[in-house]
């Protein structure tokens, strides 16, 4: 491939669903993923939900021959779950942790503990600088009443901003990951519009795999069938996106997804389907402009829509901050009253009646517990308000820039 | 200035020490800072510790005429405290929150609650693209036994990495802020070595101000004299750093610091001295190389030193994680024992003796409290371990790249 004017790059992307003690048949599946990757000779492998460092180390040892370069991104309590394997040397890496990522008290939705992030890996292949991003955004637990939409939108915005600001020296940008958004969702339109990234599925010359490119399908034995009831074909939430920044063109020759059970095996790799793209990269004379021109107006609409959603999230966060603050004040008042009662009793006032020590103590502990909890939640929602507010401001600034652009040109 | 081959840029940097209810004579000082900035006509103003959004809004209104463009960076519970005022339009902004920033339970050192960050502002002045960074790193509370050194080193590393990755399309990079590091500290050598930034104080043709460029001096009536006992002249922890990336040269013509009381006033702006630089920027034929050449070996030593410190921090964090985990397990055991005792009593065993309800309840609540607290701290230190580990890995990768460079070239 070295020195040639065109090159072909094969990319594998998969949410591996490898949660220790929780994911079904994890070790067997990780072994299967490793075996397949070793046989298939991709150039780049982008994995998500490799939560256990032992699984990563195991893969690293197994893939040392075919993918000598790799990186594991560490963050959060559990880890970001993100890692990358490559046939080509990794020159540099950077991790950006999203400012908002759910709530620590939503233990049943463990997203907060994962420290969801975007990982950047820089590579130079045949003289072409690649900025490769791998990410996993906050899950959507209930599409009709999606309490995490503002957080996922903040993440999509931060992802887009991070890509824009860090990719200015790159020739080609690649993004792979589980974005937890359907192709028509506002977050994905925002991400694509703001960065200019193209969707490999939409652009592919050839496609083979699940209908509509779905990556969470009822045919996969590990998916939750009840969640997919409104979508009989499944949903598409795992993506490979790309764009050329300088004087290159990128085309997606072929896109494939797995379709449930891995080829020749009884079980699928994961509850998600893998996405595999073959990209064709060619140097061309004139550089492709970074500005988006005619798409600006449509993009302004998307940013406005996202800004409205973030604004609604901001209002909800402000209400939460207020309620928990009030609760903390009430608990503090109760404690003060109790302290006054104790002091009164010690001073010999009202000693006619026996003092109900047990229930008094229980009440004091309860009040103390509520005080600590409510204060913690008040502080947490204060942080949430700050980030939502900041993002809304950034979006407003972006909108102004978009609206001013036509009159300038 | 428009269209000229050279330009002059005047920058003002100050840690404002504007903590509501805590900082002495805050409103008076913020008013004074605003008045001075309005009179002095700087091009760029980088402020830290503007914790209150009201103070920012007040300054914004007052400075609307001379500095029509501004940005406030929101993060953490209290806020990042960072803001920027500019004579020139701000094209884009980005905030990067440091992964580690002290401990939430160190309430007396409030750093954790501030969400310490680096803010990036992109501007185009006379056709030259400026990436301007403003930041404030974790404070140093005890220099002899600095428990926060690993955290500050992670911040210095992330700052350097963030600057390197986001400044590739810039012509000139400027960084201003309170780095909480003395000029010879490993963190500042790491930051400067890894980014190639130059120190305006060291490079200045003319200097005027506190001896050695100190910015925390005993002559300032707001500084804590006991902290400065080992440094009779004061310390220098506030910086303006710069570099040209493409075909420009930047020179520092003049650097000034305030020297305690503001000119003609009875009180200083802050407990820190302001740093004011006049930079001279000129287009030149040949682009200055981004590689550091002969400095590589010295830089490798600095990275090694930083890696050792981060490694020691990692060991300490692992010990903490282990102790709190053990404490949580012990508290859980105690609760289980107590539950067994209650069940035993209910089943009619050992009812000969009266059951000590009050102390039993107290003990149970105590165990529950310890369990919750210890679990929380165990999780927190797990996150700390992940980030320290990740940073150590990144530094190792950087070191390998540095050591391989001479043989390549």
Short mmCIF file of C-alpha atoms in Angstrom, two decimals, chain A:
data_model
loop_
_atom_site.label_atom_id
_atom_site.label_comp_id
_atom_site.label_asym_id
_atom_site.label_seq_id
_atom_site.Cartn_x
_atom_site.Cartn_y
_atom_site.Cartn_z
CA UNK A 1 0.00 0.00 0.00
CA UNK A 2 3.01 2.24 0.75
CA UNK A 3 3.45 5.14 -1.68
CA UNK A 4 0.42 4.34 -3.82
CA UNK A 5 -1.85 7.20 -4.85
CA UNK A 6 -4.96 5.33 -3.64
CA UNK A 7 -5.47 3.09 -0.68
CA UNK A 8 -8.10 0.74 0.70
CA UNK A 9 -8.85 0.62 4.42
CA UNK A 10 -10.92 -2.08 6.11
CA UNK A 11 -12.55 -1.10 9.40
CA UNK A 12 -14.35 -3.25 11.95
CA UNK A 13 -16.61 -1.67 14.58
CA UNK A 14 -18.45 -3.50 17.35
CA UNK A 15 -20.12 -2.87 20.69
CA UNK A 16 -18.86 -6.05 22.36
CA UNK A 17 -21.29 -6.16 25.33
CA UNK A 18 -18.56 -7.58 27.55
CA UNK A 19 -19.70 -6.73 31.08
CA UNK A 20 -18.13 -9.03 33.64
CA UNK A 21 -20.64 -11.20 35.58
CA UNK A 22 -23.58 -9.67 33.65
CA UNK A 23 -23.20 -10.25 29.91
CA UNK A 24 -24.21 -13.72 28.74
CA UNK A 25 -21.47 -16.07 27.49
CA UNK A 26 -18.97 -13.23 27.61
CA UNK A 27 -15.72 -15.19 27.61
CA UNK A 28 -16.88 -17.41 24.76
CA UNK A 29 -17.89 -14.36 22.69
CA UNK A 30 -14.68 -12.42 23.37
CA UNK A 31 -12.74 -15.51 22.28
CA UNK A 32 -14.87 -15.68 19.13
CA UNK A 33 -14.33 -11.98 18.38
CA UNK A 34 -10.57 -12.41 18.81
CA UNK A 35 -10.47 -15.48 16.56
CA UNK A 36 -12.47 -13.77 13.82
CA UNK A 37 -10.38 -10.59 13.92
CA UNK A 38 -7.20 -12.64 13.68
CA UNK A 39 -8.47 -14.43 10.58
CA UNK A 40 -10.07 -11.48 8.82
CA UNK A 41 -7.14 -9.02 8.61
CA UNK A 42 -8.88 -5.69 9.04
CA UNK A 43 -6.73 -2.56 9.16
CA UNK A 44 -8.50 -0.96 12.08
CA UNK A 45 -10.67 -2.41 14.83
CA UNK A 46 -12.80 -0.10 16.99
CA UNK A 47 -14.38 -1.78 20.00
CA UNK A 48 -16.79 -0.56 22.67
CA UNK A 49 -17.97 -2.11 25.94
CA UNK A 50 -14.74 -3.98 26.55
CA UNK A 51 -15.22 -3.16 30.23
CA UNK A 52 -12.71 -5.60 31.62
CA UNK A 53 -9.03 -4.85 31.20
CA UNK A 54 -8.41 -8.57 31.33
CA UNK A 55 -10.54 -9.04 28.20
CA UNK A 56 -8.52 -6.29 26.52
CA UNK A 57 -5.22 -7.86 27.56
CA UNK A 58 -6.41 -11.24 26.31
CA UNK A 59 -7.35 -9.75 22.94
CA UNK A 60 -4.05 -7.87 22.80
CA UNK A 61 -2.05 -11.06 23.25
CA UNK A 62 -4.17 -12.95 20.73
CA UNK A 63 -4.05 -10.16 18.12
CA UNK A 64 -0.38 -9.21 18.61
CA UNK A 65 0.54 -10.77 15.26
CA UNK A 66 -2.12 -9.24 13.02
CA UNK A 67 -2.74 -5.98 14.92
CA UNK A 68 0.55 -5.08 16.63
CA UNK A 69 -0.69 -1.65 17.79
CA UNK A 70 -3.49 -1.05 20.25
CA UNK A 71 -4.77 1.34 22.88
CA UNK A 72 -7.22 1.02 25.77
CA UNK A 73 -8.92 4.19 27.04
CA UNK A 74 -9.31 4.34 30.83
CA UNK A 75 -11.93 6.49 32.58
CA UNK A 76 -14.80 6.44 35.07
CA UNK A 77 -15.32 3.79 37.75
CA UNK A 78 -15.79 0.88 35.38
CA UNK A 79 -13.83 2.26 32.44
CA UNK A 80 -14.78 3.81 29.13
CA UNK A 81 -14.91 0.36 27.53
CA UNK A 82 -13.26 1.82 24.43
CA UNK A 83 -10.26 0.28 22.71
CA UNK A 84 -8.64 0.16 19.35
CA UNK A 85 -6.47 -2.35 17.50
CA UNK A 86 -4.51 -1.41 14.43
CA UNK A 87 -2.18 -2.82 11.80
CA UNK A 88 -0.46 0.58 11.69
CA UNK A 89 1.50 2.45 14.38
CA UNK A 90 -0.43 4.72 16.73
CA UNK A 91 1.35 8.08 16.94
CA UNK A 92 -0.68 9.78 19.65
CA UNK A 93 -3.85 9.42 21.70
CA UNK A 94 -6.21 11.69 23.61
CA UNK A 95 -9.28 11.00 25.74
CA UNK A 96 -12.13 13.45 26.22
CA UNK A 97 -14.64 12.55 28.92
CA UNK A 98 -18.14 13.89 28.30
CA UNK A 99 -19.23 16.50 30.83
CA UNK A 100 -22.64 14.90 31.35
CA UNK A 101 -23.36 11.20 31.42
CA UNK A 102 -26.53 10.31 33.34
CA UNK A 103 -26.96 10.18 37.09
CA UNK A 104 -24.92 8.26 39.67
CA UNK A 105 -28.11 7.37 41.58
CA UNK A 106 -29.64 5.61 38.54
CA UNK A 107 -27.87 2.41 39.51
CA UNK A 108 -30.04 0.29 37.18
CA UNK A 109 -28.68 2.40 34.29
CA UNK A 110 -24.98 2.16 34.97
CA UNK A 111 -23.90 4.75 32.37
CA UNK A 112 -22.61 7.28 34.91
CA UNK A 113 -20.12 4.77 36.27
CA UNK A 114 -18.64 4.13 32.83
CA UNK A 115 -17.19 7.61 32.34
CA UNK A 116 -18.43 7.72 28.74
CA UNK A 117 -15.81 9.34 26.53
CA UNK A 118 -14.46 9.76 23.05
CA UNK A 119 -11.01 8.38 22.36
CA UNK A 120 -8.79 9.82 19.65
CA UNK A 121 -5.97 7.93 17.99
CA UNK A 122 -3.69 9.53 15.42
CA UNK A 123 -2.07 7.42 12.74
CA UNK A 124 -0.07 8.00 9.58
CA UNK A 125 -0.73 5.43 6.89
CA UNK A 126 1.06 5.75 3.54
CA UNK A 127 1.75 9.37 4.34
CA UNK A 128 -1.92 10.14 5.06
CA UNK A 129 -2.74 11.44 8.54
CA UNK A 130 -5.79 9.70 10.02
CA UNK A 131 -7.63 10.97 13.07
CA UNK A 132 -9.61 7.99 14.30
CA UNK A 133 -12.27 8.52 16.95
CA UNK A 134 -14.05 5.80 18.89
CA UNK A 135 -16.95 6.52 21.21
CA UNK A 136 -20.05 5.24 22.99
CA UNK A 137 -22.82 7.65 23.96
CA UNK A 138 -25.37 7.38 26.75
CA UNK A 139 -27.95 4.63 26.23
CA UNK A 140 -31.59 5.34 25.44
CA UNK A 141 -33.71 3.41 27.91
CA UNK A 142 -37.13 4.68 26.92
CA UNK A 143 -37.61 6.24 23.51
CA UNK A 144 -41.05 7.71 24.24
CA UNK A 145 -39.95 9.51 27.36
CA UNK A 146 -36.20 9.77 27.01
CA UNK A 147 -34.95 11.40 30.20
CA UNK A 148 -31.37 11.20 28.92
CA UNK A 149 -31.94 13.06 25.65
CA UNK A 150 -30.40 16.36 26.89
CA UNK A 151 -27.33 14.48 28.18
CA UNK A 152 -26.94 12.56 24.90
CA UNK A 153 -27.30 15.83 22.98
CA UNK A 154 -24.60 17.45 25.09
CA UNK A 155 -22.42 14.43 24.33
CA UNK A 156 -23.16 14.63 20.59
CA UNK A 157 -22.30 18.33 20.65
CA UNK A 158 -19.08 17.81 22.64
CA UNK A 159 -18.15 14.96 20.29
CA UNK A 160 -18.69 17.21 17.25
CA UNK A 161 -16.73 20.06 18.84
CA UNK A 162 -13.91 17.75 19.92
CA UNK A 163 -13.63 16.32 16.39
CA UNK A 164 -13.68 19.77 14.78
CA UNK A 165 -11.04 21.20 17.08
CA UNK A 166 -8.66 18.24 17.08
CA UNK A 167 -8.81 17.20 13.43
CA UNK A 168 -7.45 20.32 11.76
CA UNK A 169 -4.12 18.72 10.88
CA UNK A 170 -5.73 15.47 9.71
CA UNK A 171 -6.21 14.36 6.13
CA UNK A 172 -8.96 11.88 6.90
CA UNK A 173 -11.31 11.64 9.89
CA UNK A 174 -12.93 8.35 10.92
CA UNK A 175 -15.47 7.88 13.69
CA UNK A 176 -16.78 4.52 14.81
CA UNK A 177 -18.99 3.64 17.68
CA UNK A 178 -22.31 3.02 19.32
CA UNK A 179 -23.98 6.44 19.20
CA UNK A 180 -27.28 5.18 20.69
CA UNK A 181 -29.18 7.34 18.20
CA UNK A 182 -31.31 6.40 15.20
CA UNK A 183 -30.15 7.90 11.87
CA UNK A 184 -32.90 10.56 11.83
CA UNK A 185 -32.45 11.65 15.47
CA UNK A 186 -31.53 15.26 16.16
CA UNK A 187 -28.24 14.28 17.82
CA UNK A 188 -26.92 12.46 14.79
CA UNK A 189 -28.05 15.22 12.44
CA UNK A 190 -26.27 17.69 14.72
CA UNK A 191 -23.08 15.61 14.79
CA UNK A 192 -23.05 15.07 11.02
CA UNK A 193 -24.04 18.63 10.17
CA UNK A 194 -21.57 20.27 12.51
CA UNK A 195 -18.60 18.09 11.52
CA UNK A 196 -19.45 17.30 7.87
CA UNK A 197 -18.99 13.57 8.53
CA UNK A 198 -20.60 11.17 6.08
CA UNK A 199 -22.46 8.00 6.98
CA UNK A 200 -20.74 4.92 5.53
CA UNK A 201 -24.07 3.06 5.32
CA UNK A 202 -25.76 5.83 3.32
CA UNK A 203 -22.77 6.26 1.02
CA UNK A 204 -21.82 2.62 0.46
CA UNK A 205 -21.67 1.39 -3.12
CA UNK A 206 -22.34 -2.18 -1.99
CA UNK A 207 -24.20 -3.22 1.15
CA UNK A 208 -24.65 -6.62 2.71
CA UNK A 209 -26.19 -7.36 6.08
CA UNK A 210 -29.27 -6.64 8.17
CA UNK A 211 -32.03 -4.74 6.41
CA UNK A 212 -31.61 -0.93 6.62
CA UNK A 213 -28.18 -1.52 8.12
CA UNK A 214 -29.70 -2.24 11.53
CA UNK A 215 -27.27 -3.17 14.28
CA UNK A 216 -29.74 -4.12 17.03
CA UNK A 217 -32.01 -6.74 15.48
CA UNK A 218 -34.64 -9.19 16.74
CA UNK A 219 -32.78 -12.06 15.02
CA UNK A 220 -29.94 -11.70 17.50
CA UNK A 221 -30.60 -14.08 20.39
CA UNK A 222 -29.10 -11.66 22.94
CA UNK A 223 -31.30 -8.63 22.17
CA UNK A 224 -34.25 -7.72 24.36
CA UNK A 225 -37.21 -8.49 22.10
CA UNK A 226 -39.65 -6.32 24.04
CA UNK A 227 -37.50 -3.21 23.42
CA UNK A 228 -37.54 -3.86 19.69
CA UNK A 229 -41.33 -4.37 19.44
CA UNK A 230 -41.95 -0.96 17.78
CA UNK A 231 -39.13 -1.72 15.30
CA UNK A 232 -39.75 -5.14 13.72
CA UNK A 233 -36.63 -4.82 11.52
CA UNK A 234 -34.46 -3.57 14.36
CA UNK A 235 -32.67 -0.23 14.80
CA UNK A 236 -29.42 1.26 13.52
CA UNK A 237 -27.37 2.84 16.31
CA UNK A 238 -23.79 1.73 15.49
CA UNK A 239 -22.00 3.77 12.88
CA UNK A 240 -18.88 4.26 10.85
CA UNK A 241 -18.64 7.90 9.73
CA UNK A 242 -15.86 9.53 7.74
CA UNK A 243 -14.69 12.60 5.90
CA UNK A 244 -11.64 13.90 4.09
CA UNK A 245 -10.36 17.25 5.28
CA UNK A 246 -7.51 18.13 2.95
CA UNK A 247 -6.93 17.11 -0.66
CA UNK A 248 -8.33 13.59 -0.41
CA UNK A 249 -11.56 11.87 -1.31
CA UNK A 250 -12.97 9.02 0.73
CA UNK A 251 -15.56 6.64 -0.65
CA UNK A 252 -17.23 3.70 1.01
CA UNK A 253 -16.91 0.79 -1.41
CA UNK A 254 -18.62 -1.74 0.77
CA UNK A 255 -20.47 -1.87 4.06
CA UNK A 256 -21.38 -5.08 5.83
CA UNK A 257 -23.04 -5.96 9.10
CA UNK A 258 -23.18 -9.32 10.80
CA UNK A 259 -26.67 -10.79 10.91
CA UNK A 260 -27.10 -12.44 14.28
CA UNK A 261 -24.98 -15.59 14.74
CA UNK A 262 -21.36 -15.21 13.68
CA UNK A 263 -20.53 -17.02 10.43
CA UNK A 264 -20.28 -20.75 11.10
CA UNK A 265 -20.93 -20.30 14.84
CA UNK A 266 -23.94 -20.87 17.01
CA UNK A 267 -23.82 -17.49 18.78
CA UNK A 268 -23.50 -13.83 17.76
CA UNK A 269 -20.42 -11.75 18.70
CA UNK A 270 -22.57 -9.51 20.89
CA UNK A 271 -26.11 -8.20 21.34
CA UNK A 272 -25.10 -5.59 18.71
CA UNK A 273 -24.17 -6.42 15.13
CA UNK A 274 -20.67 -5.57 13.93
CA UNK A 275 -20.26 -2.92 11.22
CA UNK A 276 -17.51 -3.47 8.67
CA UNK A 277 -16.58 -0.86 6.08
CA UNK A 278 -14.13 -0.90 3.18
CA UNK A 279 -13.07 2.66 2.42
CA UNK A 280 -11.29 3.81 -0.71
CA UNK A 281 -9.04 6.84 -0.18
CA UNK A 282 -7.59 8.81 -3.04
CA UNK A 283 -5.52 11.94 -3.30
CA UNK A 284 -7.09 14.56 -5.55
CA UNK A 285 -5.92 17.95 -6.76
CA UNK A 286 -8.24 20.46 -5.23
CA UNK A 287 -8.82 20.44 -1.50
CA UNK A 288 -12.40 19.95 -0.37
CA UNK A 289 -13.64 23.07 1.42
CA UNK A 290 -14.28 22.79 5.15
CA UNK A 291 -17.29 25.10 4.99
CA UNK A 292 -20.62 23.53 4.32
CA UNK A 293 -22.08 26.25 2.11
CA UNK A 294 -25.67 25.59 1.12
CA UNK A 295 -26.22 23.18 3.99
CA UNK A 296 -25.87 26.05 6.49
CA UNK A 297 -29.57 26.83 6.69
CA UNK A 298 -30.56 23.23 7.29
CA UNK A 299 -27.80 22.97 9.89
CA UNK A 300 -29.09 26.08 11.65
CA UNK A 301 -32.46 24.33 12.01
CA UNK A 302 -30.80 21.27 13.53
CA UNK A 303 -28.80 23.39 16.00
CA UNK A 304 -32.00 25.23 16.95
CA UNK A 305 -33.80 21.94 17.55
CA UNK A 306 -30.92 20.62 19.66
CA UNK A 307 -30.76 23.88 21.59
CA UNK A 308 -34.47 23.61 22.44
CA UNK A 309 -34.01 20.08 23.78
CA UNK A 310 -30.97 21.12 25.82
CA UNK A 311 -33.01 24.08 27.11
CA UNK A 312 -35.75 21.71 28.28
CA UNK A 313 -33.13 19.56 29.98
CA UNK A 314 -31.80 22.70 31.64
CA UNK A 315 -35.21 23.55 33.05
CA UNK A 316 -35.64 20.01 34.39
CA UNK A 317 -32.17 20.13 35.97
CA UNK A 318 -32.95 23.51 37.57
CA UNK A 319 -36.16 22.07 39.06
CA UNK A 320 -34.22 19.10 40.45
CA UNK A 321 -31.56 21.38 41.90
CA UNK A 322 -34.23 23.47 43.58
CA UNK A 323 -36.18 20.51 45.04
CA UNK A 324 -33.11 18.82 46.48
CA UNK A 325 -31.86 22.11 47.87
CA UNK A 326 -35.22 22.67 49.59
CA UNK A 327 -35.17 19.11 50.93
CA UNK A 328 -31.68 19.68 52.36
CA UNK A 329 -32.83 22.88 54.08
CA UNK A 330 -35.86 21.11 55.58
CA UNK A 331 -33.69 18.28 56.91
CA UNK A 332 -31.30 20.81 58.39
CA UNK A 333 -34.22 22.60 60.09
CA UNK A 334 -35.43 19.34 61.58
CA UNK A 335 -31.96 18.65 62.96
CA UNK A 336 -31.78 22.13 64.47
CA UNK A 337 -35.21 21.62 66.09
CA UNK A 338 -34.08 18.30 67.51
CA UNK A 339 -30.89 19.82 68.84
CA UNK A 340 -32.98 22.55 70.51
CA UNK A 341 -35.23 19.87 72.08
CA UNK A 342 -32.20 17.99 73.44
CA UNK A 343 -30.71 21.17 74.86
CA UNK A 344 -34.10 22.02 76.40
CA UNK A 345 -34.28 18.61 78.05
CA UNK A 346 -30.71 18.87 79.35
CA UNK A 347 -31.55 22.28 80.79
CA UNK A 348 -34.33 20.63 82.78
CA UNK A 349 -37.27 21.94 80.80
CA UNK A 350 -40.17 19.56 80.10
CA UNK A 351 -38.67 16.63 82.00
CA UNK A 352 -42.12 15.59 83.29
CA UNK A 353 -42.49 13.16 80.42
CA UNK A 354 -40.00 10.36 79.68
CA UNK A 355 -37.77 11.27 76.76
CA UNK A 356 -38.37 8.93 73.73
CA UNK A 357 -34.68 8.23 73.06
CA UNK A 358 -35.02 5.53 70.43
CA UNK A 359 -37.46 7.22 68.07
CA UNK A 360 -35.66 10.51 68.64
CA UNK A 361 -32.36 8.96 67.59
CA UNK A 362 -33.94 7.27 64.59
CA UNK A 363 -35.45 10.58 63.49
CA UNK A 364 -32.13 12.39 63.91
CA UNK A 365 -30.30 9.78 61.83
CA UNK A 366 -33.00 9.93 59.19
CA UNK A 367 -32.74 13.71 59.03
CA UNK A 368 -28.94 13.50 58.83
CA UNK A 369 -29.14 10.91 56.06
CA UNK A 370 -31.62 13.02 54.09
CA UNK A 371 -29.45 16.11 54.63
CA UNK A 372 -26.33 14.43 53.25
CA UNK A 373 -28.15 12.81 50.33
CA UNK A 374 -30.11 15.93 49.38
CA UNK A 375 -26.98 18.11 49.58
CA UNK A 376 -25.10 15.69 47.35
CA UNK A 377 -27.92 15.64 44.80
CA UNK A 378 -28.27 19.41 44.94
CA UNK A 379 -24.55 19.75 44.13
CA UNK A 380 -24.77 17.16 41.36
CA UNK A 381 -27.68 18.93 39.68
CA UNK A 382 -25.84 22.23 40.05
CA UNK A 383 -23.04 20.74 37.93
CA UNK A 384 -25.62 19.46 35.46
CA UNK A 385 -27.18 22.94 35.21
CA UNK A 386 -23.75 24.49 34.54
CA UNK A 387 -22.95 22.10 31.70
CA UNK A 388 -26.40 22.32 30.08
CA UNK A 389 -26.24 26.09 30.36
CA UNK A 390 -22.75 26.20 28.87
CA UNK A 391 -23.75 23.92 25.99
CA UNK A 392 -26.84 26.02 25.26
CA UNK A 393 -24.60 29.09 25.12
CA UNK A 394 -22.15 27.38 22.78
CA UNK A 395 -25.01 26.34 20.51
CA UNK A 396 -26.34 29.89 20.47
CA UNK A 397 -22.88 31.11 19.44
CA UNK A 398 -22.73 28.46 16.70
CA UNK A 399 -26.16 29.53 15.48
CA UNK A 400 -25.10 33.15 15.30
CA UNK A 401 -22.02 32.16 13.29
CA UNK A 402 -24.18 30.09 10.91
CA UNK A 403 -26.67 32.88 10.41
CA UNK A 404 -24.00 35.49 9.84
CA UNK A 405 -22.10 33.41 7.31
CA UNK A 406 -24.22 34.04 4.16
CA UNK A 407 -24.09 37.83 4.56
CA UNK A 408 -20.30 37.66 4.95
CA UNK A 409 -19.72 35.56 1.85
#
